[in-house]
Amino acid sequence: VQLVQSGGGSVQAGESLRLSCAASGRTLTNLVMSWFRQGPNQERQFVGGIRWNGGTTYYADSVLGRFSISKDNTTITVYLQMNNLKPEDTAVYYCGETSLIHTVTMRNFKNYNFWSQGTQVTVSS
């Protein structure tokens, strides 16, 4: 399985960005695709996730109402739309895949089997 990420960059506070994560190598079924972010000297933190079957989404409190996750079943791509970005959103963002679909286990980066290469998102005030 390969997860190839695109998007990211540098923006001003209040602006928007969209990240994409394309999965290849197999067909996703009973899995969760999630976005995490990692700041300097920090552990990877859960941003949000989507169950591939059904499309239910989950978000960290810090991004609720600003970020949204969607998927394209045809291209097997997951998107992270980030609106009203804040300086504290600055981090390297990763997408990951896990077979542990419980709402608690999906929030732990240690439960993920595959990761994208990561993309820097920088938000300046």
PDB file of C-alpha atoms in Angstrom:
ATOM      1  CA  VAL A   1       0.000   0.000   0.000  1.00  0.00           C
ATOM      2  CA  GLN A   2       1.245   3.448  -0.888  1.00  0.00           C
ATOM      3  CA  LEU A   3      -0.147   6.722   0.365  1.00  0.00           C
ATOM      4  CA  VAL A   4       0.903   9.691  -1.735  1.00  0.00           C
ATOM      5  CA  GLN A   5       0.146  13.100  -0.342  1.00  0.00           C
ATOM      6  CA  SER A   6      -0.126  16.437  -2.105  1.00  0.00           C
ATOM      7  CA  GLY A   7      -0.993  19.972  -1.157  1.00  0.00           C
ATOM      8  CA  GLY A   8       0.209  22.088   1.720  1.00  0.00           C
ATOM      9  CA  GLY A   9       2.325  25.197   1.745  1.00  0.00           C
ATOM     10  CA  SER A  10       2.428  28.560   3.476  1.00  0.00           C
ATOM     11  CA  VAL A  11      -0.590  30.793   4.056  1.00  0.00           C
ATOM     12  CA  GLN A  12      -1.751  33.674   6.204  1.00  0.00           C
ATOM     13  CA  ALA A  13      -4.045  33.170   9.165  1.00  0.00           C
ATOM     14  CA  GLY A  14      -7.669  32.891   8.066  1.00  0.00           C
ATOM     15  CA  GLU A  15      -6.834  31.396   4.688  1.00  0.00           C
ATOM     16  CA  SER A  16      -7.524  27.874   3.451  1.00  0.00           C
ATOM     17  CA  LEU A  17      -5.608  24.888   2.154  1.00  0.00           C
ATOM     18  CA  ARG A  18      -6.537  21.452   0.914  1.00  0.00           C
ATOM     19  CA  LEU A  19      -4.474  18.316   1.290  1.00  0.00           C
ATOM     20  CA  SER A  20      -4.944  15.154  -0.745  1.00  0.00           C
ATOM     21  CA  CYS A  21      -3.909  11.593  -0.003  1.00  0.00           C
ATOM     22  CA  ALA A  22      -4.142   9.006  -2.744  1.00  0.00           C
ATOM     23  CA  ALA A  23      -4.003   5.336  -1.816  1.00  0.00           C
ATOM     24  CA  SER A  24      -2.764   2.668  -4.189  1.00  0.00           C
ATOM     25  CA  GLY A  25      -1.973  -0.975  -3.948  1.00  0.00           C
ATOM     26  CA  ARG A  26      -5.330  -2.314  -2.897  1.00  0.00           C
ATOM     27  CA  THR A  27      -8.980  -1.513  -2.487  1.00  0.00           C
ATOM     28  CA  LEU A  28      -9.898   0.050   0.805  1.00  0.00           C
ATOM     29  CA  THR A  29     -12.741  -1.668   2.609  1.00  0.00           C
ATOM     30  CA  ASN A  30     -13.188  -1.809   6.367  1.00  0.00           C
ATOM     31  CA  LEU A  31     -10.533   0.763   7.111  1.00  0.00           C
ATOM     32  CA  VAL A  32     -10.068   4.235   8.478  1.00  0.00           C
ATOM     33  CA  MET A  33      -8.073   6.913   6.740  1.00  0.00           C
ATOM     34  CA  SER A  34      -6.967   9.717   9.001  1.00  0.00           C
ATOM     35  CA  TRP A  35      -4.974  12.900   9.047  1.00  0.00           C
ATOM     36  CA  PHE A  36      -2.382  13.584  11.716  1.00  0.00           C
ATOM     37  CA  ARG A  37      -0.015  16.457  12.278  1.00  0.00           C
ATOM     38  CA  GLN A  38       3.296  16.739  14.001  1.00  0.00           C
ATOM     39  CA  GLY A  39       5.004  19.851  15.286  1.00  0.00           C
ATOM     40  CA  PRO A  40       8.660  20.124  16.272  1.00  0.00           C
ATOM     41  CA  ASN A  41       9.475  17.882  19.215  1.00  0.00           C
ATOM     42  CA  GLN A  42       5.867  16.693  19.413  1.00  0.00           C
ATOM     43  CA  GLU A  43       4.138  13.389  18.919  1.00  0.00           C
ATOM     44  CA  ARG A  44       1.919  12.904  15.926  1.00  0.00           C
ATOM     45  CA  GLN A  45      -1.547  14.232  16.792  1.00  0.00           C
ATOM     46  CA  PHE A  46      -4.896  13.138  15.433  1.00  0.00           C
ATOM     47  CA  VAL A  47      -6.594  15.765  13.271  1.00  0.00           C
ATOM     48  CA  GLY A  48      -9.496  13.787  11.850  1.00  0.00           C
ATOM     49  CA  GLY A  49     -10.468  10.530  10.231  1.00  0.00           C
ATOM     50  CA  ILE A  50     -13.000   8.953   7.925  1.00  0.00           C
ATOM     51  CA  ARG A  51     -14.349   5.428   7.856  1.00  0.00           C
ATOM     52  CA  TRP A  52     -14.023   4.182   4.311  1.00  0.00           C
ATOM     53  CA  ASN A  53     -17.258   2.206   4.599  1.00  0.00           C
ATOM     54  CA  GLY A  54     -20.035   4.663   5.220  1.00  0.00           C
ATOM     55  CA  GLY A  55     -17.968   7.825   5.275  1.00  0.00           C
ATOM     56  CA  THR A  56     -18.437   8.744   8.940  1.00  0.00           C
ATOM     57  CA  THR A  57     -15.980  11.441   9.946  1.00  0.00           C
ATOM     58  CA  TYR A  58     -14.315  12.248  13.251  1.00  0.00           C
ATOM     59  CA  TYR A  59     -12.362  15.337  14.264  1.00  0.00           C
ATOM     60  CA  ALA A  60     -10.128  16.609  16.992  1.00  0.00           C
ATOM     61  CA  ASP A  61     -11.745  19.345  19.051  1.00  0.00           C
ATOM     62  CA  SER A  62      -9.081  21.812  17.938  1.00  0.00           C
ATOM     63  CA  VAL A  63     -10.161  21.649  14.296  1.00  0.00           C
ATOM     64  CA  LEU A  64     -13.881  20.976  14.644  1.00  0.00           C
ATOM     65  CA  GLY A  65     -15.844  23.377  12.499  1.00  0.00           C
ATOM     66  CA  ARG A  66     -12.785  24.502  10.528  1.00  0.00           C
ATOM     67  CA  PHE A  67     -11.475  21.322   8.915  1.00  0.00           C
ATOM     68  CA  SER A  68     -13.424  18.749   6.966  1.00  0.00           C
ATOM     69  CA  ILE A  69     -12.511  15.349   5.556  1.00  0.00           C
ATOM     70  CA  SER A  70     -13.964  13.796   2.446  1.00  0.00           C
ATOM     71  CA  LYS A  71     -13.148  10.905   0.143  1.00  0.00           C
ATOM     72  CA  ASP A  72     -13.409   9.906  -3.466  1.00  0.00           C
ATOM     73  CA  ASN A  73     -14.185   6.209  -3.868  1.00  0.00           C
ATOM     74  CA  THR A  74     -13.241   6.206  -7.538  1.00  0.00           C
ATOM     75  CA  THR A  75      -9.721   7.542  -7.126  1.00  0.00           C
ATOM     76  CA  ILE A  76      -9.290   6.182  -3.571  1.00  0.00           C
ATOM     77  CA  THR A  77      -8.320   9.627  -2.374  1.00  0.00           C
ATOM     78  CA  VAL A  78      -8.929  11.322   0.945  1.00  0.00           C
ATOM     79  CA  TYR A  79      -9.033  15.092   1.282  1.00  0.00           C
ATOM     80  CA  LEU A  80      -8.471  17.432   4.187  1.00  0.00           C
ATOM     81  CA  GLN A  81     -10.032  20.837   3.641  1.00  0.00           C
ATOM     82  CA  MET A  82      -8.592  23.307   6.121  1.00  0.00           C
ATOM     83  CA  ASN A  83     -10.412  26.620   6.509  1.00  0.00           C
ATOM     84  CA  ASN A  84      -9.767  29.564   8.789  1.00  0.00           C
ATOM     85  CA  LEU A  85      -6.242  28.363   9.428  1.00  0.00           C
ATOM     86  CA  LYS A  86      -4.473  29.523  12.561  1.00  0.00           C
ATOM     87  CA  PRO A  87      -0.755  29.770  13.385  1.00  0.00           C
ATOM     88  CA  GLU A  88      -1.162  26.869  15.809  1.00  0.00           C
ATOM     89  CA  ASP A  89      -2.134  24.673  12.851  1.00  0.00           C
ATOM     90  CA  THR A  90       1.457  24.895  11.636  1.00  0.00           C
ATOM     91  CA  ALA A  91       2.896  21.378  11.437  1.00  0.00           C
ATOM     92  CA  VAL A  92       3.826  18.561   9.115  1.00  0.00           C
ATOM     93  CA  TYR A  93       0.643  16.811   8.086  1.00  0.00           C
ATOM     94  CA  TYR A  94       0.407  13.096   7.337  1.00  0.00           C
ATOM     95  CA  CYS A  95      -2.324  10.761   6.230  1.00  0.00           C
ATOM     96  CA  GLY A  96      -2.432   7.238   7.558  1.00  0.00           C
ATOM     97  CA  GLU A  97      -4.380   4.036   7.241  1.00  0.00           C
ATOM     98  CA  THR A  98      -5.544   1.724   9.999  1.00  0.00           C
ATOM     99  CA  SER A  99      -7.766  -1.334  10.265  1.00  0.00           C
ATOM    100  CA  LEU A 100      -8.731  -0.356  13.824  1.00  0.00           C
ATOM    101  CA  ILE A 101     -11.926   1.535  13.200  1.00  0.00           C
ATOM    102  CA  HIS A 102     -12.969   2.211  16.776  1.00  0.00           C
ATOM    103  CA  THR A 103     -13.346   5.898  17.532  1.00  0.00           C
ATOM    104  CA  VAL A 104     -10.754   5.683  20.314  1.00  0.00           C
ATOM    105  CA  THR A 105      -8.120   3.537  18.616  1.00  0.00           C
ATOM    106  CA  MET A 106      -8.181   5.566  15.421  1.00  0.00           C
ATOM    107  CA  ARG A 107      -6.908   8.588  17.356  1.00  0.00           C
ATOM    108  CA  ASN A 108      -3.620   6.909  18.302  1.00  0.00           C
ATOM    109  CA  PHE A 109      -0.915   7.201  15.670  1.00  0.00           C
ATOM    110  CA  LYS A 110       0.658   3.966  16.912  1.00  0.00           C
ATOM    111  CA  ASN A 111      -2.300   2.035  15.506  1.00  0.00           C
ATOM    112  CA  TYR A 112      -1.571   3.012  11.911  1.00  0.00           C
ATOM    113  CA  ASN A 113       0.095   0.646   9.470  1.00  0.00           C
ATOM    114  CA  PHE A 114       0.819   2.936   6.547  1.00  0.00           C
ATOM    115  CA  TRP A 115       1.751   6.599   6.256  1.00  0.00           C
ATOM    116  CA  SER A 116       2.157   9.192   3.568  1.00  0.00           C
ATOM    117  CA  GLN A 117       5.368  11.136   3.120  1.00  0.00           C
ATOM    118  CA  GLY A 118       4.062  14.218   4.948  1.00  0.00           C
ATOM    119  CA  THR A 119       3.623  17.836   3.921  1.00  0.00           C
ATOM    120  CA  GLN A 120       4.539  21.041   5.696  1.00  0.00           C
ATOM    121  CA  VAL A 121       1.719  23.464   6.444  1.00  0.00           C
ATOM    122  CA  THR A 122       2.813  26.866   7.732  1.00  0.00           C
ATOM    123  CA  VAL A 123       0.352  29.497   8.886  1.00  0.00           C
ATOM    124  CA  SER A 124       1.635  32.956   9.673  1.00  0.00           C
ATOM    125  CA  SER A 125      -0.190  35.610  11.647  1.00  0.00           C
TER     126      SER A 125
END
